[in-house]
Structure formats: structure tokens, C-alpha cells
Short mmCIF file of C-alpha atoms in Angstrom, two decimals:
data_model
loop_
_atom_site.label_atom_id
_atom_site.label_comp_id
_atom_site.label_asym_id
_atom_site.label_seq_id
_atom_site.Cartn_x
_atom_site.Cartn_y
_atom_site.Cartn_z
CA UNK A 1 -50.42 -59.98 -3.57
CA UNK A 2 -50.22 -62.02 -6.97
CA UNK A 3 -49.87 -65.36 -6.12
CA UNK A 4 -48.92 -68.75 -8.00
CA UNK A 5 -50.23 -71.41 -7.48
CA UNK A 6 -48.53 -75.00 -6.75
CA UNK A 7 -48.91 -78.15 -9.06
CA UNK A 8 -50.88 -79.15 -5.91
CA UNK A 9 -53.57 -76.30 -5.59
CA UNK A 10 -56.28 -75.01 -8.07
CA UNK A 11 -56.73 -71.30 -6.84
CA UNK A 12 -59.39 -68.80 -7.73
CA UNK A 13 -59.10 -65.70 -6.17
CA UNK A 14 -61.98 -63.22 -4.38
CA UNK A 15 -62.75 -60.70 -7.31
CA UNK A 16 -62.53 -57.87 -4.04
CA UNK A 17 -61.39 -58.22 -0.45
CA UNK A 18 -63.60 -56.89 2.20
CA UNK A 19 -60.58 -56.54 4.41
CA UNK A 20 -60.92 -52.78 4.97
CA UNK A 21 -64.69 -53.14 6.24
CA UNK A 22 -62.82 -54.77 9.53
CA UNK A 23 -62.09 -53.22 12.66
CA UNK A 24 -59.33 -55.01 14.00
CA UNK A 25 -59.14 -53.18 17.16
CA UNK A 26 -62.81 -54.84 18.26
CA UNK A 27 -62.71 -58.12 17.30
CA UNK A 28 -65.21 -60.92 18.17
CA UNK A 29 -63.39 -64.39 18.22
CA UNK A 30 -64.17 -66.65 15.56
CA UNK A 31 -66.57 -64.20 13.92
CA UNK A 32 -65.04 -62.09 11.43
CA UNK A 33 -63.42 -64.29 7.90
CA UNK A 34 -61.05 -64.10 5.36
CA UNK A 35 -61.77 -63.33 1.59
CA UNK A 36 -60.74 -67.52 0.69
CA UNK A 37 -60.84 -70.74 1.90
CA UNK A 38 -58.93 -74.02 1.22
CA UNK A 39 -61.57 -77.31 0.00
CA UNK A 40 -60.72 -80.36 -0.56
CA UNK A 41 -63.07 -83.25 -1.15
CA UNK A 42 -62.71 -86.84 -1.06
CA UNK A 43 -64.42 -89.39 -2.95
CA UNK A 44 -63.74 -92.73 -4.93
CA UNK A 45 -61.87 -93.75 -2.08
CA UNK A 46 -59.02 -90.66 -2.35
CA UNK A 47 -58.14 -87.10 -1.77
CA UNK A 48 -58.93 -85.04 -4.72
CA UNK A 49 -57.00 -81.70 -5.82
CA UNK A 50 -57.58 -79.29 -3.46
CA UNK A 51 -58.59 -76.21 -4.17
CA UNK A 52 -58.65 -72.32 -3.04
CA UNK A 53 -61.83 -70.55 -3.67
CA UNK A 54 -63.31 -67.08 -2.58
CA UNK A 55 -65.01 -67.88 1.06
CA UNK A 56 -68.40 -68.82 0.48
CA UNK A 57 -71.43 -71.14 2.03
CA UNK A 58 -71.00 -74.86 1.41
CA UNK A 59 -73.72 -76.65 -0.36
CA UNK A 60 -74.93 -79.60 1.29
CA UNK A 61 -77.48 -82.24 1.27
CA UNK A 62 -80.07 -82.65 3.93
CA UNK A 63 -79.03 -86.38 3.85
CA UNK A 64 -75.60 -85.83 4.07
CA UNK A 65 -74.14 -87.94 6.86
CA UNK A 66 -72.52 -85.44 9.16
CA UNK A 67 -76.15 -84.04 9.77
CA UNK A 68 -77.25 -87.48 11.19
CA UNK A 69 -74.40 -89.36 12.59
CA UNK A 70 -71.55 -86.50 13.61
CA UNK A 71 -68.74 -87.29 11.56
CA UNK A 72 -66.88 -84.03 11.88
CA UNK A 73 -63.79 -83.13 13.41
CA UNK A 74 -61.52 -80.18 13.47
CA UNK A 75 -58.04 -78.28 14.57
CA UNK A 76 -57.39 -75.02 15.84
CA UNK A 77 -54.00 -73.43 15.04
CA UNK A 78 -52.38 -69.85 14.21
CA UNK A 79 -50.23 -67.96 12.59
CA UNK A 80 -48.23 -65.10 13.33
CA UNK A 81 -46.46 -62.00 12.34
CA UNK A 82 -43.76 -60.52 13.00
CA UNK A 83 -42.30 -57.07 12.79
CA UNK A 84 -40.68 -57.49 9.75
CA UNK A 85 -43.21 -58.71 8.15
CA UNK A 86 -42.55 -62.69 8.15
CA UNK A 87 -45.17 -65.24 8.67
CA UNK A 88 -45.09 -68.33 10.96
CA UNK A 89 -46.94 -71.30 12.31
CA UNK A 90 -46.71 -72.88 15.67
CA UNK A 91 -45.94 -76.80 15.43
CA UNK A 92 -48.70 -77.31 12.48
CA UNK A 93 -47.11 -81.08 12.51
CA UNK A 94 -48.58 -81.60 16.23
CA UNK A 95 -52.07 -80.15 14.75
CA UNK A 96 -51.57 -82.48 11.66
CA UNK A 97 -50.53 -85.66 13.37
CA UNK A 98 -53.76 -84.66 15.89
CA UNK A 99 -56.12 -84.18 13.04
CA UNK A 100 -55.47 -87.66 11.38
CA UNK A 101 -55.35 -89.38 14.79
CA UNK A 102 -59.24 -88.02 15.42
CA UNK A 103 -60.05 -89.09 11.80
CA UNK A 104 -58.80 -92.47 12.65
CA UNK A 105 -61.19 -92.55 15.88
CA UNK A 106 -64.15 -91.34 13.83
CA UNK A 107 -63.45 -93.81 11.10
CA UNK A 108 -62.80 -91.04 8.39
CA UNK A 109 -59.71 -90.84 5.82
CA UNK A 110 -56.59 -89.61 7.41
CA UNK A 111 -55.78 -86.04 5.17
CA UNK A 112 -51.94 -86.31 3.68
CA UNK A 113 -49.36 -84.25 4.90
CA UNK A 114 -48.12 -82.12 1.82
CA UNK A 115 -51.75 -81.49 1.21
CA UNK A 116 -52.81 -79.99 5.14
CA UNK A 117 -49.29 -78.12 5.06
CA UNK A 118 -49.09 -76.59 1.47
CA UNK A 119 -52.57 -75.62 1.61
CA UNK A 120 -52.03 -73.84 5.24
CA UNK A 121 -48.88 -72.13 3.50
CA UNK A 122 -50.42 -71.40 0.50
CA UNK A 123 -54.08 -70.18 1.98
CA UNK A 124 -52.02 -67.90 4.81
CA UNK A 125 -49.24 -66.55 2.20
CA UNK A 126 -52.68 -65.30 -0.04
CA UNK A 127 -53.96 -63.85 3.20
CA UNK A 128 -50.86 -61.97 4.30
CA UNK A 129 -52.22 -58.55 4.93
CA UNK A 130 -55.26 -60.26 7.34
CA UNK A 131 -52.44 -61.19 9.72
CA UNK A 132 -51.31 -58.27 11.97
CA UNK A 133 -48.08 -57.92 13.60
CA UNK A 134 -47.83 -57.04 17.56
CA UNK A 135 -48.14 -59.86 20.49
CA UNK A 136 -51.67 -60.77 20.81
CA UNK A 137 -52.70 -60.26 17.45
CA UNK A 138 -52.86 -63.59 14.79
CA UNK A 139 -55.12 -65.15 12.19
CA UNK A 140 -56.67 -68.34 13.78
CA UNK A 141 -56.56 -71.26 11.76
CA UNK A 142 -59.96 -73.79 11.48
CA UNK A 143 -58.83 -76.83 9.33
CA UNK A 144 -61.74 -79.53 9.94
CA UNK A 145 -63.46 -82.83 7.82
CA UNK A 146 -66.88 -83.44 7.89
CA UNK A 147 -68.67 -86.38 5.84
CA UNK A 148 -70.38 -85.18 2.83
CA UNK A 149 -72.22 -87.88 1.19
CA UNK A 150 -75.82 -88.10 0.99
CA UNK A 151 -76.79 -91.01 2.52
CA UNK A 152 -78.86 -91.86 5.89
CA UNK A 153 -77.44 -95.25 6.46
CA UNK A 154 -75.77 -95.49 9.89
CA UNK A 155 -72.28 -96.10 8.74
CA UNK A 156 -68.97 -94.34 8.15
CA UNK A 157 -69.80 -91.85 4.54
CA UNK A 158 -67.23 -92.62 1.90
CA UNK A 159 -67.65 -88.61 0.96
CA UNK A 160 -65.97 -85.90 2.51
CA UNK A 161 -64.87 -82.51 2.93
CA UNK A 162 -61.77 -81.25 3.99
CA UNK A 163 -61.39 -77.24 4.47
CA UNK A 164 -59.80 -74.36 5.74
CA UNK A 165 -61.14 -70.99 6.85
CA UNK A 166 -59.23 -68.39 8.75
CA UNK A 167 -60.28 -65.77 11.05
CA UNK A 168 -58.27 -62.85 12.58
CA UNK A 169 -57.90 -62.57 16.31
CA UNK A 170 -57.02 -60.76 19.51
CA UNK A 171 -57.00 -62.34 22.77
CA UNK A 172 -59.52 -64.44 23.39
CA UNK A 173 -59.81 -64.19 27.21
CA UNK A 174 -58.79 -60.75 28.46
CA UNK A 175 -59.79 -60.72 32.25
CA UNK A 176 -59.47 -63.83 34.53
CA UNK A 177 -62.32 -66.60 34.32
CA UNK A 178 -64.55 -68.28 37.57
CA UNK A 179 -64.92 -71.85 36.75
CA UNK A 180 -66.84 -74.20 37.87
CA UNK A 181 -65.46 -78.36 38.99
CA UNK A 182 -67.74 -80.75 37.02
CA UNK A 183 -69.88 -82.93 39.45
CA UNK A 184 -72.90 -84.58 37.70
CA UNK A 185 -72.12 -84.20 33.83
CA UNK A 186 -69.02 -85.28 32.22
CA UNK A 187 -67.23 -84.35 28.60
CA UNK A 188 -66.10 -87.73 27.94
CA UNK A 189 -65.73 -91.30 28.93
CA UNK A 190 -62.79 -94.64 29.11
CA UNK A 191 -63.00 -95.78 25.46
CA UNK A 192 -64.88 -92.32 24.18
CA UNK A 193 -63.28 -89.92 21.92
CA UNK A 194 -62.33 -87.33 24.17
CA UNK A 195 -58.88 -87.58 23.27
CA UNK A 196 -60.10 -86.56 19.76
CA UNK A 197 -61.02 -83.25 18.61
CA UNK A 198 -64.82 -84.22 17.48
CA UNK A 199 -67.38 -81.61 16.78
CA UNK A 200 -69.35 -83.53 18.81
CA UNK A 201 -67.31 -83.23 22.09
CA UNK A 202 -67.72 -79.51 22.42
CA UNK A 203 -72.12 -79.73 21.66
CA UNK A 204 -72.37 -81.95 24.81
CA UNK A 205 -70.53 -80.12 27.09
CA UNK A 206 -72.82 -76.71 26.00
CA UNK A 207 -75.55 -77.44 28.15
CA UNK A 208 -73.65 -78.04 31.51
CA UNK A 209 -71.04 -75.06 30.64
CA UNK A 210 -75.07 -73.01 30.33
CA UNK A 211 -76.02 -73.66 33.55
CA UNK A 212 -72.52 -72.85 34.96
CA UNK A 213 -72.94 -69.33 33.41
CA UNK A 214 -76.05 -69.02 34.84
CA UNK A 215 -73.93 -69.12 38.31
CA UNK A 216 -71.37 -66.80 37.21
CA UNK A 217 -69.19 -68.76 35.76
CA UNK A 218 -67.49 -68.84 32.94
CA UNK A 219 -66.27 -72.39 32.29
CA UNK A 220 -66.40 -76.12 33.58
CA UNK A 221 -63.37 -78.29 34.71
CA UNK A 222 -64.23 -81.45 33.89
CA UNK A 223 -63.93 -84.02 36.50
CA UNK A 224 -63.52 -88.14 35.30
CA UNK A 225 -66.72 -89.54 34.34
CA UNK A 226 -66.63 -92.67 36.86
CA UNK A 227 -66.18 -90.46 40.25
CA UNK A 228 -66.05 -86.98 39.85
CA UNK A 229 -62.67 -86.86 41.82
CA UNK A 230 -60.32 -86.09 39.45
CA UNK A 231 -60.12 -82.87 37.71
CA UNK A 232 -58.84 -83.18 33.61
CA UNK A 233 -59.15 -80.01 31.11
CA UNK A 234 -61.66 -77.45 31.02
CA UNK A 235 -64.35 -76.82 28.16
CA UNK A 236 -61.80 -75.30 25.72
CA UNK A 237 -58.67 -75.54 27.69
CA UNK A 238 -56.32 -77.88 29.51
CA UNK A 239 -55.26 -76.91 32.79
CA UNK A 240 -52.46 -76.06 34.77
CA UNK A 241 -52.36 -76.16 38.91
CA UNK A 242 -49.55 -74.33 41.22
CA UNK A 243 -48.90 -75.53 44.48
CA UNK A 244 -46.60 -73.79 46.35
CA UNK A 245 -43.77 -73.46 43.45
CA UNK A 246 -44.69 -76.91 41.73
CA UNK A 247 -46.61 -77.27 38.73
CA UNK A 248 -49.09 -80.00 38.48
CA UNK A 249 -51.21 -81.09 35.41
CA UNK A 250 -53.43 -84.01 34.29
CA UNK A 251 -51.88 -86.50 32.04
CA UNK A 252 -53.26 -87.62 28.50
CA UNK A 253 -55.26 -90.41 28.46
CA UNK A 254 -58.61 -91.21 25.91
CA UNK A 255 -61.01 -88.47 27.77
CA UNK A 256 -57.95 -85.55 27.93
CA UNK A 257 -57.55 -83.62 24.37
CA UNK A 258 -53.75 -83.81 23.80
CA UNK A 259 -53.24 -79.71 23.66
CA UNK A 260 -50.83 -78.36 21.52
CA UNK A 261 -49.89 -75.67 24.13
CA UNK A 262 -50.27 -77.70 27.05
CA UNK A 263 -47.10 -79.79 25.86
CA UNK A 264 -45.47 -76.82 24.96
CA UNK A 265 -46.00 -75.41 28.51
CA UNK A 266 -44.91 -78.45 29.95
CA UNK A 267 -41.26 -77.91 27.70
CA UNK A 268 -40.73 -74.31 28.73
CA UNK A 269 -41.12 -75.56 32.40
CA UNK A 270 -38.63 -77.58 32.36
CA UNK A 271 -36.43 -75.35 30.18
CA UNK A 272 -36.93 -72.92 33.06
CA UNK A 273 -36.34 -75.68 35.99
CA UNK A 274 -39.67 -75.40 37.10
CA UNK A 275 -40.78 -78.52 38.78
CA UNK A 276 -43.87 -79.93 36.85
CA UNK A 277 -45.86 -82.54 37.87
CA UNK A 278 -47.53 -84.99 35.03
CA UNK A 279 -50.07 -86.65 37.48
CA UNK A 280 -53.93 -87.15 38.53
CA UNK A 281 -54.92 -84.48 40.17
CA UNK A 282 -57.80 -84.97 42.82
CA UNK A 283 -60.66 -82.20 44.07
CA UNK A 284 -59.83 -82.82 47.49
CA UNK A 285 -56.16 -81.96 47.00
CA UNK A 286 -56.83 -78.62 44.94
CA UNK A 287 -59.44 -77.80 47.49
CA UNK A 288 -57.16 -78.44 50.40
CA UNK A 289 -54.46 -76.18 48.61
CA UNK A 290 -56.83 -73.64 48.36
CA UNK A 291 -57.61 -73.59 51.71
CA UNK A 292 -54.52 -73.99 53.52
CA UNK A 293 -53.10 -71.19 51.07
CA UNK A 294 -50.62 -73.38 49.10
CA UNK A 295 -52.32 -72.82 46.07
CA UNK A 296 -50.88 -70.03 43.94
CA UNK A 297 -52.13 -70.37 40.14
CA UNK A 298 -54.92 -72.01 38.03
CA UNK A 299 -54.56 -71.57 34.42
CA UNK A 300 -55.61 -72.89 31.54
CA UNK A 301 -53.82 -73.02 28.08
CA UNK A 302 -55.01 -73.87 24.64
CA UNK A 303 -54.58 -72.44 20.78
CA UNK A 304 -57.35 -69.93 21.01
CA UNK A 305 -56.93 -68.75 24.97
CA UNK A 306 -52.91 -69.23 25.12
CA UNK A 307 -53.08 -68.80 28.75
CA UNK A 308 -55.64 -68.25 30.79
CA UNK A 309 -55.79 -67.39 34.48
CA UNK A 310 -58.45 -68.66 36.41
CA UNK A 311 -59.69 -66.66 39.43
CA UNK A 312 -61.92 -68.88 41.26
CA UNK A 313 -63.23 -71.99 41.35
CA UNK A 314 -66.70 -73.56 43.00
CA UNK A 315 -67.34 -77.32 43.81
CA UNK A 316 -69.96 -78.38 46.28
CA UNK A 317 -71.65 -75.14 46.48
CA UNK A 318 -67.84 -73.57 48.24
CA UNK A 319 -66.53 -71.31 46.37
CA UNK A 320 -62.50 -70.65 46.40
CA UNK A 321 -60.53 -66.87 45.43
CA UNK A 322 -57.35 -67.44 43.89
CA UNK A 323 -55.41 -64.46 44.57
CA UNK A 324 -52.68 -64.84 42.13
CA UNK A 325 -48.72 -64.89 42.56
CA UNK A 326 -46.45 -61.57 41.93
CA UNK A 327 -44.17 -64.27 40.29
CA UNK A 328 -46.59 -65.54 37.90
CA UNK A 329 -46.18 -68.59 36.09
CA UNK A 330 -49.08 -67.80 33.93
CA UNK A 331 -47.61 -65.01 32.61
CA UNK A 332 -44.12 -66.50 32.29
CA UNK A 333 -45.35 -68.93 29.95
CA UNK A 334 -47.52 -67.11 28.52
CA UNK A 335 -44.99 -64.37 27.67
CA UNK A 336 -42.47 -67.37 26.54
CA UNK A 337 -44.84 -68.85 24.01
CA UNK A 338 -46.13 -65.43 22.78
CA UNK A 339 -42.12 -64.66 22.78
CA UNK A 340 -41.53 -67.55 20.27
CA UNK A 341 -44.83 -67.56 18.37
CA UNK A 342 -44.16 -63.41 17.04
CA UNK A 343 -40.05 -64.67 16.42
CA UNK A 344 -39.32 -62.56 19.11
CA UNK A 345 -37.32 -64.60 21.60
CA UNK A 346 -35.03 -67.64 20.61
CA UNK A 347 -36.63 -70.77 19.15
CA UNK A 348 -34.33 -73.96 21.10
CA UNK A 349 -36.41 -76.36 19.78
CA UNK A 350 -37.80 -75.69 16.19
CA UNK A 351 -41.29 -75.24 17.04
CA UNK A 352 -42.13 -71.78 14.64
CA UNK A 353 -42.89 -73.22 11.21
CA UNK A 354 -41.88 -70.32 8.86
CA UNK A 355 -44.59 -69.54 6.20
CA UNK A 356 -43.01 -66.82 3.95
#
């Protein structure tokens, strides 16, 4: 595809594509890329032009600031095909408006707007035959910032890099996950930057997640950092509770990422006239539910995992089966979201962002 570039983007395209070296029927998440990325760099206090380049390995120096103090922060998004060949986004103005709200917390430039979306639009449209159609299948989106300039001072840079790479994907969990309720470490603290999606956020939760997959489980659900009695999202996930036909989930506050599916869940349950609960949810209760057989569904729900049902969970060394529903609501909203995302199903409230 021949494309032309906007007043706004410099483009140089790959010379070949090494698109038909992929298997797309066996792909690893997050480790197969496109032939370009998006860069954009900022310096003398502004955004420069950004540009599209053949993917490649970023030059840095040893001093540069992101190596010593952690200034780097990132989105996850994805676009979609559908069977006629048109390209879309989900919500990419929730993922910008989140982007420039973490930048804020890390004291980095906030990106602007045309620049994040014409980029995406332009950097997907040149990518077109990476995407393929079918539910399940999309090209995941990594927009991130990370501080550039050379300098070991302990202070915000005034360098940095803004790109975009893109990597095609299946579903990221297939079978149910075992998780595992946070009880010593925690992924965030009051007045932290949990709320903000910092590079540094996922590292520290990497050691406890370890030793919970040395038990046999795949993920943590991290409990508040003052008492351990509150459960809030998992490692990569927010996450969803069903007791008895009510749906209960943590509400935003600075430790809780603000998920871009999670609100979106949240909207198709009350579409549907499912009662959902926006509320602190406590061990003790889930446990209870669990044992008393009033709890249906765990799942969690996030960009890369869409939704994810969770099997069993383990705190104090007791370790709960969830047997599932036959009514699902895990796979309701799953199969709404999916639904809208491919421009299958009706869109009621303008949330597929069409790309060409």
C-alpha cells in the first residue's frame, strides 16, 4: 500500500516487509513486530515532527535518564478488522487522555492530541495487511515516552521520546488463570502512581507475581497496601466479582489503573440491566461467597486479556474452585466488546474509532 504522508508526519518506508516470515496461527504476545514504527522526540521545550521510520533499535545513552530515574510510561490499545476489510480503534481518546494524565504524574510533557491520533491512523493504515480479520485476532498497539537526555542529575530530563510499535495478536489468555490474593507485597500505595501506567509499576510487582508462579499460579490480586483487606486489580488486569447475579468491582482511586475495558464493562452492564456494584471489595466477603456458594464469576478485563476468567483463587494458604456459571457474564461481555471492537454488533455509544 502506497501511502501519503500528512503535513504532520515525515515517513520512510521499510525497503521489504518481513510479514510473510510470520505465522499468525502461533503467535507469542508482544513478541512478533511490524515493519515501522512512529518516533517522535521532544526537545527545546516542544514536540518535534514526528516521524515514521522502518522498525529498528533505538540509540541511547548510558546516561540517559530513564536508565537511572524511571521516567517511562506507556498505553496499550488495538485495532481491529473487520470482514470487509475496514480498520478501527477502540476509544484511543480514553488511552490518550490516560497517557497524558501518567505524563503529568511522572512530570513529563503531555503528547498533543492530533499528533498521538494521526500518527496511530497513519502508522496502522501503513500496516493494514498485519491486521487480520476474525474475533480474536488484532494488532496491539504500544504507544509509550521515556526520557532521553543524557544526564545523571536526579531531576525530571527535558529530552524525550515518544513512539509507537505494533505487534499482531491472538488471545492472550486462552484457558482460565489461578490467582493468587496479595498479602505481604503490594503494587502501589495512597499518593503513588498506581493510577498511572508507569513502566515502573509492572517491574515491582515481577518478583511477587514469581513466587506466585512458583505455587501454581498465574497472577496476583493485589490487595491495599495499608491492610491487605481489600482486593483492587490484578497484575495486568482489573477485576470483576459475581455474587449471586450482582456484579461487584473496585473503584478508581490513585493505586487502581483506570482500565479502558473495565469502564467499558461497567457500560455494557448496565446496558444489559445487570446490577453492578462500584464498591470496596473485602477478602473476607469474596472468601465467604466462595464458601457459602454465592460466588459465581471472577474475571479480569484489560486491553491485552479482554476478559479473563479466573478459576481459583488462594489467600491464607486456602485455596477456593470457582466453578463457573452456564450464564456467563464473562463471556457476555466479553462477546459484547469483541462484538463492537470487529464492527460486528451495533455501536450505541461511539466507542469504535474508524481508521480507514
Amino acid at each position: 500500500m502506497n501511502m501519503i504522508p500528512t503535513n504532520e508526519i515525515d515517513l520512510v518506508k521499510a525497503s521489504s516487509s518481513k510479514i510473510n516470515d510470520v505465522d499468525f496461527n502461533n503467535l507469542q504476545f508482544g513478541r512478533i513486530f511490524t515493519d515501522h514504527m512512529l518516533v517522535c522526540n521532544y526537545k527545546d521545550g516542544k514536540w518535534q515532527k514526528p516521524q515514521i521510520m522502518p522498525y529498528q533499535p533505538m540509540t541511547l545513552e548510558p546516561s540517559a535518564r530513564v536508565l537511572h530515574y524511571g521516567q517511562a510510561i506507556f498505553e496499550g490499545m488495538k485495532a481491529y478488522k473487520d470482514d470487509d476489510g475496514k480498520i478501527f480503534m477502540f476509544r484511543p481518546d480514553q488511552n490518550f487522555a490516560r497517557l497524558n494524565k501518567s505524563a503529568t504524574r511522572l512530570a513529563m510533557p503531555e503528547f498533543p492530541k492530533n499528533y498521538f491520533i494521526n500518527g496511530l491512523e497513519t502508522l496502522i493504515t501503513l500496516e493494514n495487511e498485519w491486521i487480520k480479520p476474525g474475533k480474536g485476532n488484532s494488532l496491539y498497539l504500544r504507544p509509550f515516552i521515556v526520557a532521553t537526555e543524557p544526564a545523571i542529575a536526579a531531576s525530571p530530563a527535558e529530552e524525550y521520546s515518544f513512539m509507537i510499535i505494533c505487534s499482531p495478536a491472538k488471545a492472550y489468555y486462552t484457558d482460565p488463570v489461578r490467582v493468587l490474593f496479595a498479602e505481604k507485597y503490594s503494587r502501589s500505595a495512597d499518593g503513588g502512581v498506581g493510577y498511572a501506567k508507569a513502566a515502573g509499576n509492572y517491574a515491582a510487582q515481577f518478583y511477587p507475581t514469581r513466587l506466585a508462579q512458583e505455587k501454581g499460579f498465574q497472577q496476583i490480586i493485589w490487595t491495599d497496601a495499608s491492610s491487605h483487606d481489600y482486593l483492587e486489580e490484578a497484575g495486568t488486569m482489573n477485576i470483576f466479582f459475581r455474587i449471586g447475579n450482582k456484579l461487584i468491582t473496585a473503584p478508581n482511586n490513585d493505586r487502581i489503573l483506570d482500565g479502558v475495558t473495565r469502564k467499558s464493562i461497567i457500560q455494557i452492564a448496565e446496558d444489559l440491566g445487570i446490577d453492578c456494584e462500584v464498591r470496596r471489595v473485602s477478602v473476607s466477603e469474596i472468601k465467604a461467597a466462595a464458601k457459602d456458594g454465592s460466588l459465581k464469576e471472577v474475571f479480569g478485563a484489560g486491553t491485552a486479556a479482554v476478559v479473563s476468567p479466573i478459576s481459583a483463587f488462594s489467600h491464607a494458604e486456602e485455596v477456593f474452585e470457582i466453578s463457573g456459571s452456564e450464564d456467563s457474564y464473562a463471556s457476555i461481555f466479553k462477546d459484547h466488546l469483541l462484538n463492537i471492537q470487529h464492527n460486528i454488533s451495533e455501536d450505541k455509544h461511539g466507542w469504535r474509532h474508524k481508521v480507514c
